[in-house]
Coordinates of C-alpha atoms in Angstrom, one line a residue:
M1 CA 28.4 -14.6 -10.1
T2 CA 24.6 -15.1 -9.8
D3 CA 22.9 -13.8 -6.7
P4 CA 21.0 -16.7 -5.1
A5 CA 18.4 -14.4 -3.7
R6 CA 17.6 -12.8 -7.1
P7 CA 14.8 -15.3 -8.1
R8 CA 12.9 -14.7 -4.9
T9 CA 13.4 -10.9 -5.2
L10 CA 12.1 -11.0 -8.8
A11 CA 9.1 -13.1 -7.7
A12 CA 8.4 -10.6 -4.9
T13 CA 8.5 -7.7 -7.5
V14 CA 6.1 -9.5 -9.8
G15 CA 3.8 -10.2 -6.9
L16 CA 3.9 -6.5 -5.9
L17 CA 3.1 -5.4 -9.5
A18 CA 0.1 -7.8 -9.5
L19 CA -1.0 -6.3 -6.2
T20 CA -0.8 -2.7 -7.6
A21 CA -2.7 -3.8 -10.7
V22 CA -5.5 -5.1 -8.4
W23 CA -5.6 -1.8 -6.5
G24 CA -5.6 0.1 -9.8
S25 CA -8.7 -1.9 -10.9
T26 CA -10.7 -0.8 -7.9
F27 CA -10.9 2.9 -8.5
V28 CA -14.0 2.7 -10.8
L29 CA -15.7 0.2 -8.4
I30 CA -15.1 2.4 -5.4
K31 CA -16.3 5.5 -7.1
D32 CA -19.6 3.8 -7.9
V33 CA -20.1 2.2 -4.4
V34 CA -19.3 5.3 -2.3
G35 CA -21.8 7.2 -4.3
R36 CA -24.5 5.0 -2.8
M37 CA -23.2 4.4 0.8
R38 CA -21.0 6.3 3.3
V39 CA -17.3 5.9 2.9
V40 CA -16.8 4.8 6.5
D41 CA -19.5 2.2 6.1
F42 CA -17.9 0.9 2.9
L43 CA -14.5 0.6 4.7
A44 CA -15.9 -1.0 7.8
V45 CA -17.9 -3.6 5.9
R46 CA -15.0 -4.3 3.5
F47 CA -12.4 -4.9 6.2
A48 CA -14.8 -6.7 8.5
I49 CA -15.5 -9.3 5.8
A50 CA -11.8 -9.5 5.0
A51 CA -10.9 -10.0 8.6
L52 CA -13.5 -12.7 9.2
A53 CA -12.4 -14.6 6.1
M54 CA -8.7 -14.4 7.1
L55 CA -9.2 -15.3 10.7
V56 CA -11.3 -18.4 9.7
L57 CA -8.9 -19.6 7.0
F58 CA -5.7 -18.8 8.8
A59 CA -6.5 -19.3 12.5
R60 CA -3.6 -21.7 12.9
P61 CA -0.9 -19.3 11.6
V62 CA -2.3 -16.5 13.8
W63 CA -2.2 -18.8 16.8
R64 CA 1.4 -19.7 16.1
L65 CA 2.6 -16.0 16.0
E66 CA 5.0 -15.1 18.8
R67 CA 3.7 -12.5 21.2
R68 CA 6.1 -9.9 19.8
Q69 CA 5.1 -10.5 16.2
L70 CA 1.4 -10.4 17.2
G71 CA 1.9 -7.0 18.8
R72 CA 3.8 -5.7 15.8
A73 CA 1.0 -6.9 13.4
L74 CA -1.6 -5.2 15.6
L75 CA 0.4 -1.9 15.6
L76 CA 0.9 -2.1 11.8
G77 CA -2.8 -2.7 11.3
V78 CA -3.7 0.3 13.5
V79 CA -1.3 2.5 11.5
Y80 CA -2.8 1.4 8.2
G81 CA -6.4 1.7 9.4
V82 CA -5.9 5.3 10.6
G83 CA -4.2 6.0 7.3
Q84 CA -7.3 4.7 5.5
L85 CA -9.6 6.9 7.5
L86 CA -7.4 10.1 7.0
Q87 CA -7.2 9.4 3.3
T88 CA -11.0 9.0 3.1
W89 CA -11.8 12.1 5.1
G90 CA -9.3 14.0 2.9
L91 CA -11.0 12.7 -0.2
K92 CA -14.2 14.3 0.9
L93 CA -12.6 17.7 0.7
I94 CA -10.4 17.5 -2.5
A95 CA -10.6 16.1 -6.0
P96 CA -9.8 12.4 -6.5
S97 CA -6.8 13.3 -8.7
V98 CA -5.3 15.5 -6.1
S99 CA -5.9 12.8 -3.5
G100 CA -4.1 10.3 -5.7
F101 CA -1.1 12.5 -5.9
A102 CA -1.0 13.3 -2.2
T103 CA -1.4 9.6 -1.2
G104 CA 1.3 8.7 -3.6
M105 CA 3.7 10.9 -1.7
Y106 CA 4.5 7.8 0.5
V107 CA 7.1 7.2 -2.2
V108 CA 8.9 10.3 -0.9
F109 CA 8.2 9.8 2.8
T110 CA 9.4 6.2 2.9
P111 CA 13.1 6.7 2.2
I112 CA 13.1 9.9 4.2
L113 CA 11.6 8.1 7.3
A114 CA 14.0 5.2 6.7
W115 CA 16.9 7.6 6.9
L116 CA 15.5 9.5 9.9
L117 CA 14.1 6.7 12.0
L118 CA 16.2 3.7 11.0
R119 CA 19.4 5.4 10.0
E120 CA 19.4 3.3 6.7
R121 CA 21.7 4.4 3.9
I122 CA 19.7 5.1 0.8
A123 CA 21.5 4.7 -2.5
G124 CA 21.6 7.7 -4.9
V125 CA 19.7 5.7 -7.6
V126 CA 16.8 5.4 -5.2
W127 CA 16.6 9.2 -4.6
L128 CA 16.6 9.6 -8.4
A129 CA 13.8 7.1 -8.7
V130 CA 11.8 8.9 -6.1
A131 CA 12.1 12.1 -8.1
L132 CA 11.0 10.4 -11.3
A133 CA 8.1 8.7 -9.6
T134 CA 6.9 12.0 -8.0
G135 CA 7.0 13.7 -11.3
G136 CA 5.1 10.8 -12.9
L137 CA 2.5 11.0 -10.2
A138 CA 2.1 14.7 -10.7
L139 CA 1.5 14.3 -14.4
L140 CA -1.0 11.5 -13.8
S141 CA -2.9 13.3 -11.1
L142 CA -2.5 17.0 -10.9
H143 CA -4.2 19.7 -12.9
G144 CA -3.6 22.6 -10.4
V145 CA -3.7 22.2 -6.7
S146 CA -4.1 24.3 -3.6
I147 CA -3.0 23.3 -0.1
D148 CA -6.0 23.0 2.2
L149 CA -7.2 20.7 5.0
G150 CA -8.0 17.9 2.6
V151 CA -4.5 17.9 1.2
W152 CA -2.9 17.9 4.7
L153 CA -5.1 15.0 5.9
T154 CA -4.1 13.0 2.8
L155 CA -0.5 13.8 3.2
A156 CA -0.8 12.6 6.8
S157 CA -2.3 9.3 5.5
A158 CA 0.7 9.0 3.1
A159 CA 3.1 9.4 6.0
L160 CA 1.3 6.6 7.9
Y161 CA 1.4 4.4 4.8
A162 CA 5.1 5.0 4.6
L163 CA 5.4 4.0 8.3
H164 CA 3.4 0.8 7.5
I165 CA 5.8 0.0 4.6
L166 CA 8.8 0.6 6.9
G167 CA 7.3 -1.5 9.7
L168 CA 6.6 -4.4 7.4
G169 CA 10.1 -4.1 5.9
R170 CA 11.6 -4.2 9.4
W171 CA 9.4 -6.9 11.0
S172 CA 8.0 -9.1 8.2
R173 CA 9.3 -12.7 8.0
E174 CA 8.3 -15.2 5.4
A175 CA 7.2 -17.7 8.0
D176 CA 4.9 -15.2 9.7
A177 CA 3.5 -13.5 6.6
V178 CA 0.1 -15.3 6.7
G179 CA -0.5 -14.8 10.4
M180 CA 0.7 -11.2 10.4
S181 CA -1.5 -10.3 7.4
A182 CA -4.6 -11.7 9.1
V183 CA -3.9 -9.8 12.4
Q184 CA -3.3 -6.6 10.4
V185 CA -6.6 -6.8 8.6
A186 CA -8.4 -7.5 11.8
A187 CA -6.9 -4.4 13.4
I188 CA -7.9 -2.3 10.3
A189 CA -11.5 -3.7 10.6
V190 CA -11.7 -2.6 14.3
I191 CA -10.4 0.9 13.5
C192 CA -12.9 1.3 10.6
L193 CA -15.8 -0.1 12.6
L194 CA -15.1 2.4 15.4
A195 CA -15.3 5.2 12.9
T196 CA -18.9 4.3 12.2
L197 CA -20.0 4.8 15.8
P198 CA -22.4 5.6 17.4
Q199 CA -24.9 4.2 14.8
G200 CA -22.6 1.5 13.4
P201 CA -22.1 0.5 9.7
S202 CA -24.8 0.3 7.1
L203 CA -24.7 -2.6 4.7
P204 CA -24.3 -2.2 0.9
P205 CA -27.6 -1.2 -0.7
D206 CA -27.9 -3.7 -3.6
G207 CA -26.4 -6.7 -5.3
P208 CA -23.9 -4.9 -7.5
A209 CA -22.6 -3.0 -4.4
W210 CA -22.2 -6.3 -2.6
I211 CA -20.2 -7.7 -5.4
A212 CA -17.9 -4.7 -5.4
V213 CA -17.5 -4.8 -1.6
L214 CA -16.7 -8.6 -1.7
Y215 CA -14.1 -8.0 -4.4
M216 CA -12.6 -5.2 -2.4
A217 CA -12.7 -7.2 0.8
L218 CA -11.3 -10.6 -0.4
V219 CA -9.1 -9.7 -3.4
A220 CA -8.0 -6.1 -2.8
G221 CA -8.2 -6.3 1.0
A222 CA -7.3 -9.7 2.4
G223 CA -5.4 -11.0 -0.6
A224 CA -3.5 -7.7 -1.0
M225 CA -2.4 -7.5 2.6
L226 CA -1.2 -11.2 2.4
V227 CA 0.8 -10.5 -0.7
Q228 CA 2.3 -7.2 0.6
T229 CA 3.4 -8.8 3.9
W230 CA 5.1 -11.7 2.1
V231 CA 6.7 -9.3 -0.4
Q232 CA 8.2 -7.1 2.3
A233 CA 10.1 -10.0 3.7
H234 CA 12.1 -9.9 0.5
L235 CA 12.3 -6.3 -0.7
P236 CA 13.5 -3.1 1.0
P237 CA 10.9 -0.5 1.9
A238 CA 12.1 2.3 -0.5
R239 CA 12.0 -0.2 -3.4
V240 CA 8.5 -1.3 -2.4
A241 CA 7.2 2.3 -2.2
I242 CA 8.5 3.0 -5.7
V243 CA 7.1 -0.1 -7.3
M244 CA 3.8 0.6 -5.6
T245 CA 3.6 4.0 -7.5
T246 CA 2.6 1.9 -10.5
E247 CA -0.9 1.8 -9.0
P248 CA -2.1 5.1 -10.7
V249 CA -0.6 3.8 -14.0
F250 CA -2.8 0.7 -13.7
A251 CA -5.8 2.8 -12.6
A252 CA -5.4 5.0 -15.7
G253 CA -5.1 2.0 -17.9
F254 CA -8.3 0.4 -16.5
A255 CA -10.1 3.8 -16.8
V256 CA -9.1 4.0 -20.5
A257 CA -9.9 0.4 -21.2
L258 CA -13.4 0.8 -19.6
G259 CA -14.1 4.0 -21.5
V260 CA -14.2 6.1 -18.3
D261 CA -11.2 8.3 -19.5
A262 CA -9.6 9.1 -22.8
L263 CA -5.9 8.4 -23.3
S264 CA -3.8 11.6 -23.0
W265 CA -0.2 12.7 -23.2
R266 CA -0.1 13.2 -19.5
M267 CA -1.1 9.6 -18.9
L268 CA 1.6 8.4 -21.3
A269 CA 4.3 10.7 -19.9
G270 CA 3.4 10.2 -16.3
G271 CA 3.3 6.4 -16.7
A272 CA 6.6 6.4 -18.5
L273 CA 8.3 8.3 -15.6
V274 CA 6.8 5.9 -13.0
L275 CA 7.9 2.9 -14.9
G276 CA 11.3 4.4 -15.4
A277 CA 11.6 4.9 -11.7
M278 CA 10.7 1.2 -11.1
Y279 CA 13.3 0.2 -13.7
L280 CA 16.0 2.1 -11.9
V281 CA 15.5 0.4 -8.6
E282 CA 14.3 -3.0 -9.6
L283 CA 14.9 -4.1 -13.2
A284 CA 18.3 -2.5 -14.0
P285 CA 21.3 -4.7 -13.5
K286 CA 23.0 -3.9 -10.1
R287 CA 26.2 -5.0 -8.4
G288 CA 25.9 -6.6 -4.9
T289 CA 27.3 -3.5 -3.3
A290 CA 24.5 -1.4 -4.6
L291 CA 22.0 -3.9 -3.2
E292 CA 23.6 -3.6 0.2
A293 CA 23.5 0.2 0.0
E294 CA 19.7 0.0 -0.6
G295 CA 19.3 -1.9 2.7
I296 CA 18.0 -5.1 1.4
H297 CA 19.4 -7.1 4.3
H298 CA 18.4 -5.8 7.6
E299 CA 18.1 -7.5 11.0
V300 CA 14.9 -7.8 13.0
P301 CA 15.7 -6.3 16.4

């Protein structure tokens, strides 16, 4: 018997993959821009532009949000914004590859927090996928690591990203996706702008930097939050976290395509493990009972 929700679930997965591809395409751009402006300035300008665009285009959906949904969107935006700052501060202290691995640990934190905080049952196949994805991230990112302050800050950001994924999974509704995404981006912008005080943010130094910031703001910022908020109305948090670990796979692919990095066995093996994890939780055939065990259907309190 065909699951009537399956086409919408598949569309959500495709949308999430497109989103991670966009995020993967930004690594080279960010590396160039933050070499010429402060990271906090970059984040503040990026999210301020994204928030302005979304509030102008989607003022009506924001206005229609119930007070409870508005408060939830603000809280999720604050959580994500603080996560961005912690990740950025951590990145100053550790290598980008180590930062990528530590950030990707939200794939581990998400099901653990779902179990601890929400008492959700996590299917065994999801835990297996978490292990595969973690191994893939390690192969893609790590070449030796020591635990220092930068790693702890980045792990804290990963925990906050996991909370954000859980919150969206719990509270996102398709009808509210546009309004909630706009409010979240506005809250992120406020958090990042506060981090630039007392002098405030500096603007991008030249035309190429402006182009990169606009792409990050409108496509990888506003557009990405809109897609993620809609997607999480249809997919469970643990599955979202695992699919999102394809981001470093796309990042490696873009780096090879643009001649920044050379193709290596670690890229191939790590990418294969991450894709295998995604196959386990999303593309492999499943019975309805397995879907229920993963917590696809959950009520908004």
